[in-house]
GROMACS .gro file of C-alpha atoms in nm:
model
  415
    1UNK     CA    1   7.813  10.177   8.230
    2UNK     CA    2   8.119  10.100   8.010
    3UNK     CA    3   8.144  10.214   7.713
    4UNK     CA    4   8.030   9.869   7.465
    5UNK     CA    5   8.122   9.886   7.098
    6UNK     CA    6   7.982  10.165   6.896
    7UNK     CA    7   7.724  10.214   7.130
    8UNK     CA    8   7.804  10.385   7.451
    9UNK     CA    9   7.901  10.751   7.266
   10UNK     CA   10   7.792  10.653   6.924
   11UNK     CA   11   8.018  10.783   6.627
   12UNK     CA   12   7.956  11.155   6.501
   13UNK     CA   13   7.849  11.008   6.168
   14UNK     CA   14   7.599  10.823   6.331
   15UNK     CA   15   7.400  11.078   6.515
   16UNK     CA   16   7.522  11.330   6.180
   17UNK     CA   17   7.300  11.086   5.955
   18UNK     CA   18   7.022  11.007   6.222
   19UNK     CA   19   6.950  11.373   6.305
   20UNK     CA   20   6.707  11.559   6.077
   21UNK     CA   21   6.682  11.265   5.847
   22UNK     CA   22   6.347  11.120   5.850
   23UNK     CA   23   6.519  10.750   5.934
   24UNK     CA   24   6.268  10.557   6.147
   25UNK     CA   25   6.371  10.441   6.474
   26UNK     CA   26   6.272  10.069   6.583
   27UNK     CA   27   6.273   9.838   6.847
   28UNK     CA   28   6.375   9.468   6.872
   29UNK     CA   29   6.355   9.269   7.219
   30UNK     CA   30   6.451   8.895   7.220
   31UNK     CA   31   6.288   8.667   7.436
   32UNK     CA   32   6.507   8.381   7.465
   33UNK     CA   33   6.282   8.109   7.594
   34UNK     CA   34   6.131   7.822   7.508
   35UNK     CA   35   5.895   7.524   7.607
   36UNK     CA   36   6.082   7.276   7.399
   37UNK     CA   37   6.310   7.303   7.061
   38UNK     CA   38   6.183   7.230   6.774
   39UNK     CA   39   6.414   7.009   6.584
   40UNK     CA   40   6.437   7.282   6.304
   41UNK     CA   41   6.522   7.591   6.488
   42UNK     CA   42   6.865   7.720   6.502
   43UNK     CA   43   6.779   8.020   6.687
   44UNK     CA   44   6.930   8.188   7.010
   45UNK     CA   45   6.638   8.022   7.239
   46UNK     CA   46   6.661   7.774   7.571
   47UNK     CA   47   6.439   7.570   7.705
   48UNK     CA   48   6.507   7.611   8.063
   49UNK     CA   49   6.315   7.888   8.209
   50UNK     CA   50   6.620   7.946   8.481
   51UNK     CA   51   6.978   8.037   8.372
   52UNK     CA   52   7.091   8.215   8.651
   53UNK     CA   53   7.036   8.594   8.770
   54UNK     CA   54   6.881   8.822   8.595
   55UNK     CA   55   6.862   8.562   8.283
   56UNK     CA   56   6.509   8.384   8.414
   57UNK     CA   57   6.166   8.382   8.310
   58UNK     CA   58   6.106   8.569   8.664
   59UNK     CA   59   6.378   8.845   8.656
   60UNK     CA   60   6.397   8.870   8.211
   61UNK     CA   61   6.217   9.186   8.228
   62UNK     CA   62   6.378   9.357   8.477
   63UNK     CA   63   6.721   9.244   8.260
   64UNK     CA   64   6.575   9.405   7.943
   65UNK     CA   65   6.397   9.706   8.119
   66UNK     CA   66   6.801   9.761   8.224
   67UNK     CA   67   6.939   9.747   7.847
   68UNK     CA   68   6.659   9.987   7.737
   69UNK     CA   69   6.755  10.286   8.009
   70UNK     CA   70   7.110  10.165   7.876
   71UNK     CA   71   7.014  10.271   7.523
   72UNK     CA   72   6.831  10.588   7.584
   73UNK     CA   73   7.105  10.719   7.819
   74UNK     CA   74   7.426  10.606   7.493
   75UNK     CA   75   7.230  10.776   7.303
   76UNK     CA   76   7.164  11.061   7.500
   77UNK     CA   77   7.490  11.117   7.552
   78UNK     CA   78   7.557  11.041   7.222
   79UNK     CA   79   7.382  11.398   7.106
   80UNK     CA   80   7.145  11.082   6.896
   81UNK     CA   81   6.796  11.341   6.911
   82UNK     CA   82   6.502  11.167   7.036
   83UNK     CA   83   6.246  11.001   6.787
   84UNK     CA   84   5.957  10.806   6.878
   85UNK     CA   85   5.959  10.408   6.806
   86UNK     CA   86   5.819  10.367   6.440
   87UNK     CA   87   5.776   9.986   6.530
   88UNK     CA   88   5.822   9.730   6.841
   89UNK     CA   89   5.891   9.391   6.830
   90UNK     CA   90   5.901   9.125   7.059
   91UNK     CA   91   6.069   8.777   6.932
   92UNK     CA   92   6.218   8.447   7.047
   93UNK     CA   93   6.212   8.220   7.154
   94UNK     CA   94   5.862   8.255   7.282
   95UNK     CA   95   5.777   8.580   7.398
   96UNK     CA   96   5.462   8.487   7.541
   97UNK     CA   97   5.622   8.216   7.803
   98UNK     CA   98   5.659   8.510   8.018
   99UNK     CA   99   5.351   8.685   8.175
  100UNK     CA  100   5.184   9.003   7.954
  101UNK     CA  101   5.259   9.190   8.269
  102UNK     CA  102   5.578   9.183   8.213
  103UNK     CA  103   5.611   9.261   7.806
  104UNK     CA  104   5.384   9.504   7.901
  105UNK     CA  105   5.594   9.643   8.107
  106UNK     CA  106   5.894   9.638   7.916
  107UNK     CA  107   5.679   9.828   7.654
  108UNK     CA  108   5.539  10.078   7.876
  109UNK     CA  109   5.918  10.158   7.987
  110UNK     CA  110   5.978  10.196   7.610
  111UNK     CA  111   5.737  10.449   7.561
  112UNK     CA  112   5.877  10.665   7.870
  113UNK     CA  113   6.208  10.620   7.745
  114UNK     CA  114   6.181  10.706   7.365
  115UNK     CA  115   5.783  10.756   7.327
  116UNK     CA  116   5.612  10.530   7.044
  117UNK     CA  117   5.431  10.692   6.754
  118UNK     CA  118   5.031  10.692   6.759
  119UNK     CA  119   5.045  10.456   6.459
  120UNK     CA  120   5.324  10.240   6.542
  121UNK     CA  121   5.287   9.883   6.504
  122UNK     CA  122   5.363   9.716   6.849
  123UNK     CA  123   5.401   9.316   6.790
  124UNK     CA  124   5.455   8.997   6.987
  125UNK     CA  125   5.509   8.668   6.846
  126UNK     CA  126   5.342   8.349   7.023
  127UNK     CA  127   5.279   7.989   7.014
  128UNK     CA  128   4.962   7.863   6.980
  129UNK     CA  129   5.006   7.684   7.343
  130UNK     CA  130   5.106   7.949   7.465
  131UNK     CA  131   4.843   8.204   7.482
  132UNK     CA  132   4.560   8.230   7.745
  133UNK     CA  133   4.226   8.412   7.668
  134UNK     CA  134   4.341   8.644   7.999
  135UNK     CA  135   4.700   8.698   7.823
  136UNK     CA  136   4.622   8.801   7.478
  137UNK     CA  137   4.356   9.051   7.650
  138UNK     CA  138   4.651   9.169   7.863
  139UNK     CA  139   4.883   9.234   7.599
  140UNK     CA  140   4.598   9.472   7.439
  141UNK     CA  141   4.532   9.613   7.717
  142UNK     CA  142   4.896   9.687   7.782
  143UNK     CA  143   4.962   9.844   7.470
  144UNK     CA  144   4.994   9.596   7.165
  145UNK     CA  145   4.816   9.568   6.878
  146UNK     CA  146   4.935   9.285   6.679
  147UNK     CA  147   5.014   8.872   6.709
  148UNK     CA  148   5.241   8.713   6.508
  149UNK     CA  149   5.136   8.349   6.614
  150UNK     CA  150   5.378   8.016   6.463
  151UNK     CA  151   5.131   7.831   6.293
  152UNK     CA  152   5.335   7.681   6.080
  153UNK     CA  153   5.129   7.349   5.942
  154UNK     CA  154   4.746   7.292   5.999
  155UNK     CA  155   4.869   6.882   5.973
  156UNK     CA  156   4.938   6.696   6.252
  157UNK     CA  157   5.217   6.484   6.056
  158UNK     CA  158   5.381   6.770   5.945
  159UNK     CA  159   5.415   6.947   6.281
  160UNK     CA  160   5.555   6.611   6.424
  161UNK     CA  161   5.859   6.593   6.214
  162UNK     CA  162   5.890   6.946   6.324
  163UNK     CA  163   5.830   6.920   6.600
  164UNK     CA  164   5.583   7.152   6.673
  165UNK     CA  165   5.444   7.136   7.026
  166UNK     CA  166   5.069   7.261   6.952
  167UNK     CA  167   4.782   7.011   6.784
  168UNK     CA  168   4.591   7.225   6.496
  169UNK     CA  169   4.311   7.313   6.706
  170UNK     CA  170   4.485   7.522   6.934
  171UNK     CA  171   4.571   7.757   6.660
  172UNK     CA  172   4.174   7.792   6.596
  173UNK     CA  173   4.136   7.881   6.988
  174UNK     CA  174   4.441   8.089   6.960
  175UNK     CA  175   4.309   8.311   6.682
  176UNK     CA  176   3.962   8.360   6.856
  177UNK     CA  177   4.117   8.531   7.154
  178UNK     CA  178   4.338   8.700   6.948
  179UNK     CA  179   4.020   8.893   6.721
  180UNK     CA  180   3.847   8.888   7.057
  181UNK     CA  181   4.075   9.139   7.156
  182UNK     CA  182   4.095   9.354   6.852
  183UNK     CA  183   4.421   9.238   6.776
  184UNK     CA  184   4.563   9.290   6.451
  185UNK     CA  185   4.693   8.871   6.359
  186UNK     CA  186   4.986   8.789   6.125
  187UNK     CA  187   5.018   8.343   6.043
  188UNK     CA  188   5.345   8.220   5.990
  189UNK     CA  189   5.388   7.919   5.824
  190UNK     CA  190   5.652   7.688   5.640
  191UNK     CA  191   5.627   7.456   5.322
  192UNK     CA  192   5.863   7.201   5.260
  193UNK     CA  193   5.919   6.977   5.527
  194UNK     CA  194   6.013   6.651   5.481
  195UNK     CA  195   5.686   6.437   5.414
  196UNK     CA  196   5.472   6.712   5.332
  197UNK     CA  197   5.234   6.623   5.022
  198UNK     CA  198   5.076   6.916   4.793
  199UNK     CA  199   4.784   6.806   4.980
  200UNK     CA  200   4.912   6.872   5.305
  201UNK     CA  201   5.035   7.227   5.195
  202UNK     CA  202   4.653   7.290   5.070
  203UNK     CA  203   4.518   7.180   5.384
  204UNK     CA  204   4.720   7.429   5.581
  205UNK     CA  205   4.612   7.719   5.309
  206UNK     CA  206   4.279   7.616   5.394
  207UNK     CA  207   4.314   7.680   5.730
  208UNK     CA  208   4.470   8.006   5.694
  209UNK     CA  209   4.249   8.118   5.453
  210UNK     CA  210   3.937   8.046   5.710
  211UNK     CA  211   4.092   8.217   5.994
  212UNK     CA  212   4.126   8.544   5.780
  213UNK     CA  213   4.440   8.658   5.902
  214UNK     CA  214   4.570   8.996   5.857
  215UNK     CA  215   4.920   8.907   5.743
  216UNK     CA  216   5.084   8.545   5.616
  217UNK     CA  217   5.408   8.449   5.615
  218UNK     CA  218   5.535   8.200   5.443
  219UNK     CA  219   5.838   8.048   5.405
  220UNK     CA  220   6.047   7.738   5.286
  221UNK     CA  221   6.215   7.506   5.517
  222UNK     CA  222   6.566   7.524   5.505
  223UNK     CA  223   6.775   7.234   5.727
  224UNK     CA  224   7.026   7.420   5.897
  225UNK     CA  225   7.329   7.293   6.016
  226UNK     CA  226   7.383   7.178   6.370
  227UNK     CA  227   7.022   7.119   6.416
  228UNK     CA  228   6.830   6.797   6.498
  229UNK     CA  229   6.672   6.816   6.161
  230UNK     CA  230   6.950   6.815   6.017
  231UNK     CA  231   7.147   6.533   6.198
  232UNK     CA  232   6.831   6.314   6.117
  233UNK     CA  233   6.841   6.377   5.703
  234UNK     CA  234   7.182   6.268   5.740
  235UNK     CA  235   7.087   5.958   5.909
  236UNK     CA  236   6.791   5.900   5.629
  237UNK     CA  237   6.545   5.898   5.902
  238UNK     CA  238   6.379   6.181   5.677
  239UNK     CA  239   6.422   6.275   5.305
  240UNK     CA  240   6.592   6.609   5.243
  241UNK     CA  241   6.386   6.938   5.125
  242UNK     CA  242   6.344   6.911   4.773
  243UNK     CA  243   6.351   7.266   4.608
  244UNK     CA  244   6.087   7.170   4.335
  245UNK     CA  245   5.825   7.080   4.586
  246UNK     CA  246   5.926   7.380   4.719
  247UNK     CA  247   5.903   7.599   4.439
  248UNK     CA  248   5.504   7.419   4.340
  249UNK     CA  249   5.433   7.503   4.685
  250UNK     CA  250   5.531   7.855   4.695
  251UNK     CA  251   5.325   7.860   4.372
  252UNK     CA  252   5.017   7.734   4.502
  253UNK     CA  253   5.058   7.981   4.788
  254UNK     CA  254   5.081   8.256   4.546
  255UNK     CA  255   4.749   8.177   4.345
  256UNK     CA  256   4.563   8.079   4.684
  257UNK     CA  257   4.664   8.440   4.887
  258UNK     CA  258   4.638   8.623   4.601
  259UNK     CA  259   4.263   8.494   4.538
  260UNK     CA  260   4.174   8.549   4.854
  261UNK     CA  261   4.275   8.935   4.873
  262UNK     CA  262   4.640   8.885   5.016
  263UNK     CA  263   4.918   9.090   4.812
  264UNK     CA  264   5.298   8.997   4.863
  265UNK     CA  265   5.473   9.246   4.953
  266UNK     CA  266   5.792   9.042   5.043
  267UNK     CA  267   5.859   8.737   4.876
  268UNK     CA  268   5.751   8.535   5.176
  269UNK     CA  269   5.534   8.755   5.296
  270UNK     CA  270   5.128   8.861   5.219
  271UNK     CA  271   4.927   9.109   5.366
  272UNK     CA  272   4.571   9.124   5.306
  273UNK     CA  273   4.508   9.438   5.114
  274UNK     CA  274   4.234   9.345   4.793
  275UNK     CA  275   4.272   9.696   4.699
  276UNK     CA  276   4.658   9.733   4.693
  277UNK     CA  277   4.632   9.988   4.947
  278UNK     CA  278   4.942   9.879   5.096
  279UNK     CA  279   4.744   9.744   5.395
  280UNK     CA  280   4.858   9.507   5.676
  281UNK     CA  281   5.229   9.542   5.602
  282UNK     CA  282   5.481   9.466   5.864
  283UNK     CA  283   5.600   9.778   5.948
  284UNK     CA  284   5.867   9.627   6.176
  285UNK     CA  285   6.026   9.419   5.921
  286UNK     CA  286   5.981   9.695   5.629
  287UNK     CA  287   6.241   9.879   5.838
  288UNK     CA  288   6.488   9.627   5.860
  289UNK     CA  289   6.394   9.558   5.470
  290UNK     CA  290   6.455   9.890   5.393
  291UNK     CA  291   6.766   9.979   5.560
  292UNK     CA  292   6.603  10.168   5.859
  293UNK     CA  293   6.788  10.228   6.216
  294UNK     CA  294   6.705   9.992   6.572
  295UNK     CA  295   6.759   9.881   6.888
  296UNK     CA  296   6.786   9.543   6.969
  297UNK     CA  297   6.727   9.428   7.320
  298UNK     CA  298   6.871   9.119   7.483
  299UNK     CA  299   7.115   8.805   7.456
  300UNK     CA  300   7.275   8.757   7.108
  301UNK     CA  301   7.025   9.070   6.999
  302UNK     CA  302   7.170   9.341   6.667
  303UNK     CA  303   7.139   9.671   6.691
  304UNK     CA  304   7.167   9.901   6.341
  305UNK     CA  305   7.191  10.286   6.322
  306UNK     CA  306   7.310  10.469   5.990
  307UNK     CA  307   7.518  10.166   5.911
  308UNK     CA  308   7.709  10.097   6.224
  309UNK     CA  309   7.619   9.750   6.331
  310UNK     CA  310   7.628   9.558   6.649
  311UNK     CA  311   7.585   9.266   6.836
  312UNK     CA  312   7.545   9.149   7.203
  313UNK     CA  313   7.650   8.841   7.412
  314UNK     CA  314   7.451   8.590   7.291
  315UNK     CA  315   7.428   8.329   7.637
  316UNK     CA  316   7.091   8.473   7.838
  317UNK     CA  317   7.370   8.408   8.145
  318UNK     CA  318   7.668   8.618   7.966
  319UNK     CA  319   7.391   8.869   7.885
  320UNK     CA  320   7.239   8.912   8.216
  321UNK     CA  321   7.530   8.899   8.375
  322UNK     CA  322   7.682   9.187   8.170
  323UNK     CA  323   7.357   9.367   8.258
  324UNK     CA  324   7.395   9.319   8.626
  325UNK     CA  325   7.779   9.429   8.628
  326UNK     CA  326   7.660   9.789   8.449
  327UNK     CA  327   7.884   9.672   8.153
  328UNK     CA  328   7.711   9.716   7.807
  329UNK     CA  329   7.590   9.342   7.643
  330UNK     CA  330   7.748   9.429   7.331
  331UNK     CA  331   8.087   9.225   7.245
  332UNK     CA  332   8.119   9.330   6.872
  333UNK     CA  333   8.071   9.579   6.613
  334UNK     CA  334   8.093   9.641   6.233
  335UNK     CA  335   8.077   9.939   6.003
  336UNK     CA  336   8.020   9.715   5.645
  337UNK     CA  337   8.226   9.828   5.338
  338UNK     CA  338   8.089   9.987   5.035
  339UNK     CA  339   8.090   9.706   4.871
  340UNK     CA  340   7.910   9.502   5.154
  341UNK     CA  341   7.651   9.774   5.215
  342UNK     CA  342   7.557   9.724   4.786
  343UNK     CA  343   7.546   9.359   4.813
  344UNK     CA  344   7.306   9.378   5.138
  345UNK     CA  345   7.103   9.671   4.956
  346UNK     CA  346   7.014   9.397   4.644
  347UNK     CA  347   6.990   9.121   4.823
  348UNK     CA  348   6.661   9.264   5.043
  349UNK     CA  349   6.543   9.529   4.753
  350UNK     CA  350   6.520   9.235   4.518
  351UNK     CA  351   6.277   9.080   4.715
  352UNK     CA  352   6.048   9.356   4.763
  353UNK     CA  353   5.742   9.495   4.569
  354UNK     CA  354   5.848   9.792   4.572
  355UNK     CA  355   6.149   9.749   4.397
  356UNK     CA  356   6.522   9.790   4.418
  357UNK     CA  357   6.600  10.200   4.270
  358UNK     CA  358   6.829  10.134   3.962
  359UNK     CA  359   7.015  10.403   4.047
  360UNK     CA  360   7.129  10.219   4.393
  361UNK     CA  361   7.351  10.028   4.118
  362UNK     CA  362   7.502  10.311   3.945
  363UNK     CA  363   7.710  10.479   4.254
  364UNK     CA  364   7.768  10.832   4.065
  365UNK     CA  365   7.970  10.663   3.790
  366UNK     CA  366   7.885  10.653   3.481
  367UNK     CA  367   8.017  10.340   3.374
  368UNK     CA  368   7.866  10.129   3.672
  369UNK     CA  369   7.498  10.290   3.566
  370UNK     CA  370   7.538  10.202   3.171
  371UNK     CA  371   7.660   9.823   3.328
  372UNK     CA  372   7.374   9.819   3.551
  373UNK     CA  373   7.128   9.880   3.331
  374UNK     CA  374   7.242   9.607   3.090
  375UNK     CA  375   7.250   9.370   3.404
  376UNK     CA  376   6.906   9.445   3.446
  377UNK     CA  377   6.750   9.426   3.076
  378UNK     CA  378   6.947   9.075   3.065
  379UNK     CA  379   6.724   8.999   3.369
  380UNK     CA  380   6.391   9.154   3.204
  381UNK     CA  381   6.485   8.944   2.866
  382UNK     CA  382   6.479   8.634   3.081
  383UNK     CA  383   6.173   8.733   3.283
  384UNK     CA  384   6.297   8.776   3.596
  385UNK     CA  385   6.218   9.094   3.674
  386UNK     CA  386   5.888   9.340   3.523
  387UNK     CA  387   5.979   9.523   3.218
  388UNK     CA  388   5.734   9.749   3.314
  389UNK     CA  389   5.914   9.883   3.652
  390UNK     CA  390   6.250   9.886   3.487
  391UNK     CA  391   6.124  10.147   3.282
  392UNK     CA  392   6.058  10.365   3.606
  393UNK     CA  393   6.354  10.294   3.757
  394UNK     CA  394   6.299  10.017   3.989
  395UNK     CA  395   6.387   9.630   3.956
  396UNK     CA  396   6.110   9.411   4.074
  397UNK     CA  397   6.115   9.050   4.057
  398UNK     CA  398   5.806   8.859   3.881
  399UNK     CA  399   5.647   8.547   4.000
  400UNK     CA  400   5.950   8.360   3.809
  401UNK     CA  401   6.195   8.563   3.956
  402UNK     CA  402   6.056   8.541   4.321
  403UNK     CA  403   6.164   8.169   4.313
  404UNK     CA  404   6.552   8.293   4.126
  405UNK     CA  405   6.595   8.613   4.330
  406UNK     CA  406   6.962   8.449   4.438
  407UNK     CA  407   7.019   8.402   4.043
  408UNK     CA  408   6.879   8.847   4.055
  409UNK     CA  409   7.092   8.938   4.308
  410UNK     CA  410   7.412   8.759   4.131
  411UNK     CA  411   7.359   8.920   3.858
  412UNK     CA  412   7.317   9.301   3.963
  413UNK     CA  413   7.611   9.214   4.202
  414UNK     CA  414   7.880   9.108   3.927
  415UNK     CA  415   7.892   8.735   4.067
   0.00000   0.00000   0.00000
């Protein structure tokens, strides 16, 4: 194939700070379809299941199976040493709109290619709707050992305006198969939308909290632009998001989880782990958290290794069709600054447990460590993030400075 950019002979420096570093190696593959759009979403998805060759729900796999030989050959050649997949991930768009025959065979291609550790976490996200007793059994049987299913309200008003395509039972059904498997189960949900009560929030943490997931996710609505939600707010058909209601939601969320055994690990994100035993963690999105190198599979996917960046064509048709012509999907690259690479570095360590390292701030200079560390008692003063940690060396945000980390991450960056 041609060489793409930054990925068809990688950079020395890239395969200098991937080999013999202990650097986990991920991968991402994008499933660009959908049954409908939800008025909400401003991802890369498409509702029709047939945008030409190589870029339908019938030929996708072969498409992606194509990109991964792609990447193990660039990086072959690359002198990149092999490492076995820390993590796979397979997200949308809905994943599960294709058969489990054929995500489990673009994960059993994976494993030839790069091998998968024995522990790796292997994850698909779903729809309620779309899962079939016979297809969550396939996908175990195939090789995966976790769901990530779109929950996202428990009430039937609230999945309207977002136009959700399941009813709440289905996610009941859903999760039966799921266990029925022996498949790990992660819940994602969002607060906030426009005519959601308190109530309604409690209602859905009721739910969630009877199905006894593994892993919730949580997070608040935000209207992006260029999305039906957001052309309707404008028109006053629905009230805007309200970031108080948000904030008493994300609250309530807190005290209900963390009663029931679920620790955040991520400020939108709880694993059930009573015993802080650092249990049920996504292990795929820790490594993007923490700065960790992957692959990322199909249209409008990014790819990350030692700090090179890039991205491919993001039309399932441009994509496919790249594919098909042997020329690499990628159409850009980036190698961030310095000064980007900090800002990126506070923005996801401030919103972790386990802290952001203090000394991440100080850069070898003297000066920038004595300013960082008044930065950061200016933020313990104001109880944003745990005295306690500081002491050790990490910033952590408290509960208060979960729902300010933007105001955290201003701060430490000199904004």
């Amino acid at each position: 194939m041609d060489t793409p950019p930054g990925t068809g002979i990688l950079p020395d420096f890239v395969a200098a700070a991937v080999n013999g570093s202990d650097r986990t190696f991920s991968l991402y593959v994008h499933v660009p379809f959908c049954s409908s759009r939800c008025g909400y979403c401003d991802f890369n998805t498409y509702i029709s299941p047939d945008l030409g060759p190589g870029a339908s729900h019938e030929s996708y796999a072969d498409t992606a199976i194509k990109e991964l030989e792609f990447a193990a050959d660039a990086m072959e050649k690359s002198g990149v040493q092999p490492k076995p997949l820390h993590s796979v991930f397979f997200g949308g768009g809905t994943p599960t709109l294709l058969p489990s025959t054929d995500l489990t065979r673009i994960l059993k291609r994976a494993d030839r290619l790069f091998g998968i550790d024995d522990t790796a976490e292997i994850t698909t996200e779903a729809n309620p709707d779309s899962l079939s007793r016979e297809a969550v059994q396939g996908l175990a049987d195939g090789g995966f050992n976790r769901v990530s299913m779109g929950m996202q309200s428990s009430v039937s008003h609230v999945l309207q305006v977002l136009e959700r395509t399941h009813n709440p039972d289905n996610v009941d059904i859903a999760a039966e198969w799921i266990r029925e498997a022996g498949l790990d189960m992660s819940l994602d949900l969002i607060f906030g939308t426009p005519g959601e009560s308190l109530e309604d929030w409690e209602r859905s943490l009721d739910a969630v909290l009877a199905l006894q997931p593994d892993h919730v996710s949580a997070y608040g609505l935000i209207v992006e632009e260029g999305t039906k939600l957001a052309a309707q707010i404008r028109r006053g058909v629905y009230p805007n998001t309200d970031p108080d209601d948000q904030a008493d939601k994300y609250l309530l969320t807190e005290e209900r989880l963390d009663a029931a055994g679920y620790r955040w690990y991520e400020i939108s994100n709880w694993a059930h782990d009573p015993h802080n035993e650092g249990l049920h963690q996504s292990q795929h999105n820790l490594a993007y958290w923490r700065d960790q190198d992957w692959w990322g599979i199909g249209p409008g996917a990014h790819s990350h290794m030692a700090g090179l960046r890039w991205w491919n064509a993001k039309h399932p048709a441009a994509y496919a069709s790249r594919m098909l012509d042997n020329i690499s999907p990628a159409i850009g690259q980036e190698i961030p600054d310095d000064d980007a690479r900090l800002l990126e570095k506070i923005m996801l360590g401030v919103r972790l447990a386990e802290g952001l390292d203090l000394d991440v701030l100080a850069a070898q200079d003297k000066d920038a460590a004595m300013q960082a560390r008044r930065e950061a008692n200016v933020l313990a003063t104001q109880g944003l993030i745990e005295p306690a940690a500081l002491e050790h060396g990490k910033i952590v945000p408290t509960l208060k400075g979960r729902l300010l980390d933007d105001a955290i991450t201003r701060r430490l960056a000199g904004f």
